[in-house]
Structures are given as structure tokens and as C-alpha cells.
CSV table of C-alpha atoms in Angstrom, one decimal:
chain,number,residue,atom,x,y,z
A,1,MET,CA,-9.7,-31.6,-17.5
A,2,ASP,CA,-6.0,-30.8,-18.1
A,3,ILE,CA,-4.5,-27.4,-18.7
A,4,LYS,CA,-4.4,-27.7,-22.5
A,5,ASP,CA,-8.1,-28.6,-22.7
A,6,THR,CA,-9.0,-25.8,-20.2
A,7,ILE,CA,-7.1,-23.1,-22.1
A,8,SER,CA,-8.4,-24.4,-25.4
A,9,ASN,CA,-12.0,-24.1,-24.3
A,10,TRP,CA,-11.3,-20.6,-23.0
A,11,LEU,CA,-9.7,-19.5,-26.2
A,12,GLN,CA,-12.5,-21.0,-28.3
A,13,GLU,CA,-15.0,-19.1,-26.2
A,14,LEU,CA,-13.0,-15.8,-26.6
A,15,SER,CA,-12.8,-16.5,-30.4
A,16,ALA,CA,-16.5,-16.9,-30.6
A,17,THR,CA,-17.5,-13.9,-28.4
A,18,GLU,CA,-14.8,-11.2,-28.7
A,19,THR,CA,-13.6,-8.8,-31.3
A,20,ILE,CA,-10.3,-7.2,-30.5
A,21,PRO,CA,-10.0,-3.6,-31.7
A,22,LYS,CA,-7.7,-3.0,-34.7
A,23,SER,CA,-5.7,-0.5,-32.6
A,24,ILE,CA,-4.3,-3.3,-30.4
A,25,LYS,CA,-0.7,-4.2,-31.4
A,26,GLY,CA,0.2,-6.8,-28.7
A,27,LEU,CA,-1.5,-9.4,-26.6
A,28,TYR,CA,-0.4,-10.4,-23.1
A,29,PHE,CA,-1.3,-13.6,-21.3
A,30,GLY,CA,-0.6,-13.0,-17.6
A,31,LEU,CA,-0.2,-15.6,-15.0
A,32,LYS,CA,-0.9,-14.9,-11.3
A,33,GLY,CA,-1.5,-16.8,-8.1
A,34,THR,CA,-5.0,-16.7,-6.6
A,35,LEU,CA,-6.8,-18.2,-3.7
A,36,GLU,CA,-7.9,-21.1,-6.0
A,37,GLY,CA,-4.3,-21.7,-7.3
A,38,TYR,CA,-3.2,-20.1,-10.5
A,39,ALA,CA,-5.0,-18.1,-13.1
A,40,ILE,CA,-4.3,-16.9,-16.6
A,41,TYR,CA,-5.7,-13.7,-18.1
A,42,LEU,CA,-5.6,-11.8,-21.4
A,43,THR,CA,-5.1,-8.2,-22.1
A,44,GLY,CA,-4.1,-6.1,-25.1
A,45,ALA,CA,-2.0,-3.0,-25.6
A,46,LYS,CA,-2.0,-0.4,-28.3
A,47,SER,CA,1.7,-0.3,-28.3
A,48,TYR,CA,4.5,-2.9,-28.4
A,49,ASP,CA,8.2,-2.5,-27.6
A,50,GLU,CA,10.4,-5.6,-27.9
A,51,ASN,CA,13.0,-3.9,-25.7
A,52,ASP,CA,10.7,-2.9,-22.9
A,53,ASP,CA,8.3,-5.4,-21.2
A,54,ASP,CA,6.3,-2.5,-19.8
A,55,TRP,CA,4.1,-2.5,-22.9
A,56,ALA,CA,2.2,-5.4,-21.4
A,57,CYS,CA,1.2,-3.2,-18.4
A,58,GLU,CA,-0.8,-1.0,-20.7
A,59,ILE,CA,-4.3,-2.4,-20.7
A,60,ASP,CA,-6.1,-1.0,-23.7
A,61,TYR,CA,-8.2,-4.2,-24.2
A,62,GLU,CA,-9.8,-6.7,-21.8
A,63,PRO,CA,-12.2,-9.4,-22.8
A,64,LYS,CA,-15.3,-9.9,-20.8
A,65,ASN,CA,-14.2,-13.3,-19.7
A,66,LYS,CA,-10.7,-12.1,-18.9
A,67,TYR,CA,-9.6,-14.6,-16.2
A,68,LEU,CA,-9.4,-18.4,-16.2
A,69,ILE,CA,-8.5,-20.6,-13.2
A,70,LEU,CA,-6.0,-23.2,-14.3
A,71,PRO,CA,-6.3,-26.8,-13.2
A,72,VAL,CA,-2.9,-27.2,-11.7
A,73,GLN,CA,-1.6,-28.2,-8.3
A,74,ASP,CA,-0.8,-25.3,-5.9
A,75,SER,CA,2.7,-26.8,-5.4
A,76,ILE,CA,3.6,-26.6,-9.1
A,77,CYS,CA,6.9,-24.6,-9.7
A,78,GLN,CA,6.2,-21.3,-11.4
A,79,TRP,CA,8.9,-22.0,-14.1
A,80,THR,CA,7.2,-25.3,-14.8
A,81,LEU,CA,3.8,-23.6,-15.1
A,82,LEU,CA,5.3,-20.9,-17.3
A,83,LYS,CA,6.9,-23.4,-19.6
A,84,LYS,CA,3.8,-25.7,-19.9
A,85,THR,CA,1.5,-22.7,-20.5
A,86,ARG,CA,3.8,-21.3,-23.2
A,87,GLU,CA,4.0,-24.6,-25.0
A,88,THR,CA,0.2,-24.9,-24.7
A,89,LEU,CA,-0.4,-21.4,-26.1
A,90,LYS,CA,2.0,-21.8,-28.9
A,91,GLU,CA,0.3,-25.0,-30.0
A,92,LEU,CA,-3.2,-23.7,-29.6
A,93,LEU,CA,-2.6,-20.4,-31.3
A,94,ALA,CA,-1.2,-22.3,-34.3
A,95,ASN,CA,-4.6,-24.0,-34.6
A,96,HIS,CA,-6.1,-22.6,-37.8
A,97,LYS,CA,-9.6,-22.1,-36.4
A,98,LEU,CA,-8.4,-20.1,-33.4
A,99,LYS,CA,-5.8,-18.2,-35.4
A,100,SER,CA,-8.3,-17.1,-38.1
A,101,GLN,CA,-11.0,-16.1,-35.6
A,102,LEU,CA,-9.2,-14.0,-33.1
A,103,PHE,CA,-5.4,-14.2,-33.1
A,104,ASN,CA,-4.4,-14.0,-36.8
A,105,LYS,CA,-3.4,-10.3,-36.9
A,106,PHE,CA,-1.1,-10.4,-33.9
A,107,ASP,CA,2.6,-10.8,-34.4
A,108,HIS,CA,3.3,-9.9,-30.7
A,109,ILE,CA,2.0,-12.3,-28.1
A,110,ALA,CA,3.7,-12.6,-24.8
A,111,LEU,CA,3.3,-14.5,-21.5
A,112,GLY,CA,4.5,-14.0,-18.0
A,113,PHE,CA,3.9,-13.7,-14.3
A,114,ASP,CA,2.8,-10.3,-13.1
A,115,ASP,CA,6.1,-9.8,-11.2
A,116,GLY,CA,8.5,-11.4,-13.8
A,117,GLU,CA,9.9,-11.1,-17.2
A,118,LEU,CA,7.9,-11.8,-20.4
A,119,VAL,CA,8.5,-14.8,-22.7
A,120,THR,CA,7.5,-14.7,-26.3
A,121,VAL,CA,4.6,-16.9,-27.5
A,122,LYS,CA,4.5,-15.5,-31.0
């Protein structure tokens, strides 16, 4: 299974099982290295500040299935993984079914490595 299919299945599962509180203003997809390679995770924050990436450090929402191990080589460059994951998320979040079920109310969705700068997904 490739990264797009893996993330798509995860987002569909979250869409079917999660309700994000109305108080959440921004979603953050974090990337991090693990013993298995790389993982992506989802959190939500009650505040959003386009000039301060620290909003993503506020964890006011976490889904039960927060983490997903990504099917990528350990040797992949972090910038390549960030770019590929961003493109995948942008495409998947534009999908009407996912958008209407879980992600439709969010204007602020970001992605990044825990120790790096955020990039805008939406």
C-alpha cells in the first residue's frame, strides 16, 4: 500500500468514528520519526494564529486513533516526505466525502515535523 492509500484509509476511519468539537479552530498533522520509520498524527487546537506556529502545540483535541505509521523508506528525505504528505493531504481533504464528514468546517489545517516550521494544507 502506498502513502496516499494509507492516509486515505486512516482519514476515512477518522471521518466515520470521530466528532471534532466545535471549539476546535485549527487542525495539525504532525510528522515524526519512530522506531518503525515515520508516523503522522492529528491534533486540534482551540486557537489559531497565522503568525505564530505555536498554536499547533496546543492539544485540545486528539482522536482515539491519533497515530499512523507511514509506508515509506527510512532513508526518505524529510523534505520529500513533507512535500509528498502535503500534496496527499490537500488532495484527500478536497474529497467531498471526507470534507463533508470531518474536515468541512476547518479553514486552518497545517502540517509539519515536530521540530520544524509548519506548512499550510488548507
